[in-house]
Amino acid sequence: MPAIRAKASGKTAFVNVRLLDPASQTDCQGGLLVEDGKIAGIGPQITAANLPSGCTVIDGKGACLAPGLVDMRVQLREPGFEHQETIETAGHSAATGGVTTMVALPNTDPVVDDVAGVEFVARRARKVGLAKVFVYGAVSKGMEGHEITEMGLLHQAGAVAFCDGDQTIANSRLLRQALSYATFFDGMIVQHPEEPELSRGASMNSGELSTRLGLSGVSPLAEVIQIERDIRLAEMTGGRLHFAHISTGESVEVIRRAKKRGLKITCDTAPFYFALNENAVSDYRTFAKLSPPLRAEEDRQAIVMGLADGTIDAIASDHNPQDADSKRLPFAQAAAGAVGLETLLPISLELYHNGFMPLLDVIGRLTMHPARLMKLGAGTLAIGKAADLMMFDPDRAGKIDPYAFVSKSKNSPFDGRLTQGKVVRTIIDGRDVFVHAPWFEGQ
Amino acid sequence: MSVMGPTADHYPHPHLLGIEGLTPGEITLILDRAQHYAEKNRTADKTSNILAGSTVVNLFYENSTRTLTSFELAAKRLGADVINMTVGTSSVKKGETLIDTAMTLNAMNPDALVVRHGDSGAVKLLSEKVNCAVLNAGDGRHEHPTQALLDALTIRRHKGRLHRLTVAICGDIAHSRVARSNILLLNTMGSRVRLIAPPTLLPSKIERMGVEIFHDMEEGLKDCDIVMMLRLQLERMEGSFIPSVREYFHFHGLDRAKLANAKPDALIMHPGPMNRGVEIDSEVADDVERSVIREQVEMGVAVRMAALEILVQNQRAAPRGDS
């Protein structure tokens, strides 16, 4: 790990950078001034020639400087599954991936369904001092799908939204009550849309490939059926409903229509669903076993289009660390999920390099939009905001090597994929938490 | 026999994991060798010492009587030492993982592992961790290559060919590895495959495997050369695939009336064990003129002898290094 400065004090200037701020639609050459961990100045006028005295100068050499990534869907696996990931290892993984804020799912052991759980994660994260960690509170006690949690108290304690982890809130009455109750503090409910009866026992997308492999498949319809029901409930209650990691073309279409009708419906997807299709599981590759499963190529293309036209609000990493023993099993028995923090940016940049989205829009889906959904006040380069920044070279060639991951788990379906774009520096409250070594040495 | 196309001069794969990926020549190679054993098995001189000194381990994670016996007998007739390990699926979940078991067995240097497992892809996973030959004796709903080969041998003995035949595979396609291996083999050899089943027992997009789909038995059986019945795998069914056994037999069970639609010399096949009165009526199952169900069992031993011989000989010729 390169040298990490313990504390931000005084002034730091980033000069000779390409500033990317989706909130103000800024995309220009310039510099950014940090004072006491906060952004104090930004713009083309900040150059090496006109800096205040006593300022540490970091020459970006033309690299992009953007808000640190805001990852709205991460599994930290602590407490309960520390052999897979901890708040500390996830923090280092996030720093390496340019992520400065993450929102953790409540599906730990114990489940984050009470105030103590929220405070535990917050305390541990403060101590680790890497990416800022926020948590989801569980919607139902123990994520069992029966009774709602103390949502108001959880909200007050700092839970930024509510979900039942990677489980669907299947009970219509429960979801209706949660949506309705949360309106009094404008809380957002996040759904994992997968109709449980249709998807029971399934380990991949249903279709020709599942038939050939002899694996039980779940139809893409299981996702859209759940979304359609839930949209009705959101409409009825006026609640804020967000669909996590949507993966099918039909889902995009249904959400697009709901948004047109003015409903408070939002959604995100994960890089897997716009960068891979179901063929990745051929040969029973358990690292490509995900929930929801990878879909057909038409679905993948529809997800790209949904991102490009803004139907899909955000990209989240869906970071789900699994140890080797959970994956080295026959496909049906293997755990679903993949690590994602360290591949979030380079895979998302494919949208830009392949000409589907402007660079600023890709960054927006990874910063400003998720931050706004969660009301985090992060994800912009505005003066007075915390200096949570990410410097990256959008063109640098690389190859994904899971064994080089900082995360405790190495389960990535992107193993060996060639990438374009690399995080070179991650800054939280003005402190360097990650500096890409060769870049650093080259200074 | 030129009408059957060229025979491969050797089998180039280290394992027999499935029919997928085999060429017509490789299939013919195995069948020709199996035909040799089929004849030998009918004589008093059944055994040889061709695999003497080699060890074959039968590792079965699912209960099986006929397949296990068939493999055991095949190995013994070739002079190999055989060990049977039957591992209940429930004890697997508590204890050793599949890969650990594979590594443990591998450390004892067997020449061939014959594996049956309830999960699709499990045998392939195991084959990646060992350096002996691996034979798939059935993995989940994926493949059961020796069953397809023994079916092919039986058909070839009666029809003299494996191409330009119309074969109807009827019944529980969704849960059947036998169906998948047979579709692959018969398509590779140039026959037409029809699937006849209620819609709930047909897996998604199965038509993309190059088959014709029928729901109506009488229509589907029209002018077929072969009628292959499948066992209704009630134990693998979760939820309502069929309303009742009675209704299933009424529409999709093979009886004399439905069979009348097939060619007069159509063969009746079944991989066994049969559910009499569920998918097949005893009257047709026991019809000595048409039913080759018992011959299929006989050919099973011959095909497994051929497969074991070919794989172990390959292994001896070019041992695979530590994996």
Tab-separated table of C-alpha atoms in Angstrom, chain A residues 228-410:
chain	number	residue	atom	x	y	z
A	228	GLU	CA	-45.120	-4.241	-12.123
A	229	ARG	CA	-46.767	-5.223	-8.863
A	230	ASP	CA	-44.509	-2.964	-6.858
A	231	ILE	CA	-45.132	0.023	-9.108
A	232	ARG	CA	-48.832	-0.339	-8.281
A	233	LEU	CA	-48.040	-0.306	-4.586
A	234	ALA	CA	-45.796	2.732	-4.946
A	235	GLU	CA	-48.512	4.528	-6.862
A	236	MET	CA	-51.107	3.655	-4.262
A	237	THR	CA	-49.007	4.735	-1.275
A	238	GLY	CA	-47.082	7.623	-2.820
A	239	GLY	CA	-43.910	6.060	-1.434
A	240	ARG	CA	-40.431	6.257	-2.908
A	241	LEU	CA	-39.509	2.954	-4.463
A	242	HIS	CA	-36.194	2.018	-6.017
A	243	PHE	CA	-35.434	-1.171	-7.923
A	244	ALA	CA	-31.961	-2.571	-7.425
A	245	HIS	CA	-29.836	-4.174	-10.129
A	246	ILE	CA	-32.392	-4.454	-12.892
A	247	SER	CA	-31.280	-6.860	-15.562
A	248	THR	CA	-33.943	-7.266	-18.246
A	249	GLY	CA	-35.181	-5.245	-21.172
A	250	GLU	CA	-38.789	-5.575	-20.032
A	251	SER	CA	-37.891	-4.059	-16.660
A	252	VAL	CA	-36.341	-1.045	-18.356
A	253	GLU	CA	-39.461	-0.588	-20.460
A	254	VAL	CA	-41.872	-0.845	-17.538
A	255	ILE	CA	-39.845	1.598	-15.426
A	256	ARG	CA	-39.527	3.988	-18.343
A	257	ARG	CA	-43.315	4.095	-18.601
A	258	ALA	CA	-43.772	4.518	-14.846
A	259	LYS	CA	-41.369	7.448	-14.840
A	260	LYS	CA	-43.269	9.054	-17.720
A	261	ARG	CA	-46.379	8.854	-15.592
A	262	GLY	CA	-44.546	10.856	-12.954
A	263	LEU	CA	-44.210	8.144	-10.320
A	264	LYS	CA	-41.420	8.277	-7.759
A	265	ILE	CA	-39.771	5.197	-9.181
A	266	THR	CA	-36.032	4.907	-9.661
A	267	CYS	CA	-33.638	2.072	-10.394
A	268	ASP	CA	-30.029	1.075	-10.727
A	269	THR	CA	-28.073	-1.645	-12.397
A	270	ALA	CA	-24.669	-3.203	-11.897
A	271	PRO	CA	-21.809	-3.446	-14.401
A	272	PHE	CA	-22.397	-7.191	-14.861
A	273	TYR	CA	-25.745	-6.546	-16.484
A	274	PHE	CA	-24.492	-4.158	-19.148
A	275	ALA	CA	-21.106	-5.790	-19.701
A	276	LEU	CA	-21.901	-9.523	-19.690
A	277	ASN	CA	-24.605	-11.872	-20.862
A	278	GLU	CA	-25.610	-15.380	-19.853
A	279	ASN	CA	-22.916	-16.944	-22.024
A	280	ALA	CA	-20.468	-16.081	-19.242
A	281	VAL	CA	-21.818	-19.056	-17.268
A	282	SER	CA	-21.076	-21.580	-20.016
A	283	ASP	CA	-18.874	-24.349	-18.726
A	284	TYR	CA	-20.536	-23.873	-15.349
A	285	ARG	CA	-18.420	-20.861	-14.349
A	286	THR	CA	-19.653	-20.224	-10.852
A	287	PHE	CA	-17.947	-16.816	-10.723
A	288	ALA	CA	-20.589	-15.700	-13.210
A	289	LYS	CA	-23.414	-16.969	-11.015
A	290	LEU	CA	-25.162	-13.829	-9.885
A	291	SER	CA	-28.474	-12.769	-8.470
A	292	PRO	CA	-30.307	-11.710	-10.586
A	293	PRO	CA	-28.677	-13.994	-13.126
A	294	LEU	CA	-26.897	-12.752	-16.223
A	295	ARG	CA	-29.440	-12.465	-19.027
A	296	ALA	CA	-29.639	-12.805	-22.767
A	297	GLU	CA	-27.758	-10.473	-25.092
A	298	GLU	CA	-30.967	-8.556	-25.986
A	299	ASP	CA	-31.444	-7.781	-22.303
A	300	ARG	CA	-27.868	-6.613	-21.928
A	301	GLN	CA	-28.344	-4.223	-24.837
A	302	ALA	CA	-31.581	-2.932	-23.360
A	303	ILE	CA	-29.790	-2.179	-20.086
A	304	VAL	CA	-27.183	-0.157	-21.986
A	305	MET	CA	-29.977	1.784	-23.670
A	306	GLY	CA	-31.737	2.304	-20.345
A	307	LEU	CA	-28.562	3.843	-18.945
A	308	ALA	CA	-28.023	5.988	-22.004
A	309	ASP	CA	-31.543	7.465	-21.967
A	310	GLY	CA	-31.585	7.989	-18.209
A	311	THR	CA	-34.246	5.412	-17.336
A	312	ILE	CA	-31.638	3.729	-15.161
A	313	ASP	CA	-30.584	6.330	-12.630
A	314	ALA	CA	-27.468	4.825	-11.168
A	315	ILE	CA	-24.775	2.193	-11.461
A	316	ALA	CA	-23.897	0.310	-8.273
A	317	SER	CA	-21.146	-2.262	-7.914
A	318	ASP	CA	-23.355	-4.892	-6.214
A	319	HIS	CA	-20.154	-5.887	-4.411
A	320	ASN	CA	-20.803	-9.362	-2.988
A	321	PRO	CA	-17.615	-11.043	-1.779
A	322	GLN	CA	-17.681	-14.831	-1.655
A	323	ASP	CA	-14.818	-17.032	-0.543
A	324	ALA	CA	-13.401	-19.748	-2.774
A	325	ASP	CA	-15.234	-22.489	-0.885
A	326	SER	CA	-18.603	-20.902	-1.628
A	327	LYS	CA	-17.800	-20.879	-5.333
A	328	ARG	CA	-15.856	-24.115	-5.876
A	329	LEU	CA	-19.020	-26.167	-5.942
A	330	PRO	CA	-21.362	-27.598	-8.528
A	331	PHE	CA	-23.136	-24.649	-10.134
A	332	ALA	CA	-26.499	-25.173	-8.473
A	333	GLN	CA	-24.912	-25.278	-5.014
A	334	ALA	CA	-22.481	-22.393	-5.467
A	335	ALA	CA	-23.189	-19.005	-3.907
A	336	ALA	CA	-24.336	-16.175	-6.151
A	337	GLY	CA	-22.501	-12.869	-6.298
A	338	ALA	CA	-19.299	-11.192	-7.380
A	339	VAL	CA	-16.915	-8.606	-6.023
A	340	GLY	CA	-17.358	-5.300	-7.778
A	341	LEU	CA	-15.746	-2.327	-6.063
A	342	GLU	CA	-12.458	-2.536	-7.926
A	343	THR	CA	-13.964	-3.101	-11.355
A	344	LEU	CA	-16.790	-0.562	-11.063
A	345	LEU	CA	-15.068	2.292	-12.868
A	346	PRO	CA	-13.185	0.488	-15.649
A	347	ILE	CA	-16.221	-1.602	-16.620
A	348	SER	CA	-18.559	1.398	-16.469
A	349	LEU	CA	-16.157	3.337	-18.687
A	350	GLU	CA	-16.883	0.813	-21.449
A	351	LEU	CA	-20.188	2.682	-21.874
A	352	TYR	CA	-18.176	5.778	-22.732
A	353	HIS	CA	-15.493	4.090	-24.817
A	354	ASN	CA	-18.101	2.211	-26.837
A	355	GLY	CA	-19.879	5.457	-27.615
A	356	PHE	CA	-23.121	4.887	-25.708
A	357	MET	CA	-22.752	7.695	-23.159
A	358	PRO	CA	-20.700	10.858	-22.723
A	359	LEU	CA	-18.024	10.558	-20.043
A	360	LEU	CA	-19.774	13.066	-17.809
A	361	ASP	CA	-22.989	11.017	-17.878
A	362	VAL	CA	-21.185	7.809	-16.933
A	363	ILE	CA	-19.575	9.606	-13.992
A	364	GLY	CA	-22.959	11.066	-13.051
A	365	ARG	CA	-24.521	7.583	-12.798
A	366	LEU	CA	-21.697	6.649	-10.446
A	367	THR	CA	-21.660	9.776	-8.287
A	368	MET	CA	-24.288	12.497	-8.324
A	369	HIS	CA	-27.328	10.348	-9.108
A	370	PRO	CA	-26.875	7.694	-6.417
A	371	ALA	CA	-25.916	10.411	-3.920
A	372	ARG	CA	-29.120	12.309	-4.669
A	373	LEU	CA	-31.266	9.186	-4.424
A	374	MET	CA	-29.814	8.524	-0.998
A	375	LYS	CA	-29.656	12.243	-0.040
A	376	LEU	CA	-26.006	11.903	0.875
A	377	GLY	CA	-24.805	15.372	-0.121
A	378	ALA	CA	-21.850	13.709	-1.810
A	379	GLY	CA	-20.969	13.181	-5.438
A	380	THR	CA	-20.322	16.760	-6.528
A	381	LEU	CA	-17.345	19.103	-6.727
A	382	ALA	CA	-19.181	22.065	-5.179
A	383	ILE	CA	-17.305	24.519	-2.979
A	384	GLY	CA	-17.752	23.747	0.698
A	385	LYS	CA	-18.367	20.025	0.112
A	386	ALA	CA	-16.066	17.362	1.540
A	387	ALA	CA	-13.060	16.797	-0.709
A	388	ASP	CA	-13.999	13.222	-1.656
A	389	LEU	CA	-12.333	12.893	-5.002
A	390	MET	CA	-11.197	10.405	-7.542
A	391	MET	CA	-8.483	10.977	-10.079
A	392	PHE	CA	-8.445	8.637	-13.024
A	393	ASP	CA	-6.924	8.158	-16.407
A	394	PRO	CA	-9.840	7.278	-18.704
A	395	ASP	CA	-7.653	5.735	-21.363
A	396	ARG	CA	-5.077	3.678	-19.544
A	397	ALA	CA	-5.121	0.064	-20.715
A	398	GLY	CA	-5.333	-2.685	-18.155
A	399	LYS	CA	-6.377	-6.228	-17.572
A	400	ILE	CA	-8.503	-7.429	-14.700
A	401	ASP	CA	-6.613	-9.761	-12.412
A	402	PRO	CA	-8.713	-10.845	-9.417
A	403	TYR	CA	-5.616	-12.022	-7.576
A	404	ALA	CA	-4.437	-8.443	-7.527
A	405	PHE	CA	-7.685	-7.321	-5.849
A	406	VAL	CA	-7.406	-5.760	-2.426
A	407	SER	CA	-10.773	-7.253	-1.474
A	408	LYS	CA	-10.576	-10.328	0.691
A	409	SER	CA	-12.516	-12.258	-1.947
A	410	LYS	CA	-11.510	-12.754	-5.560
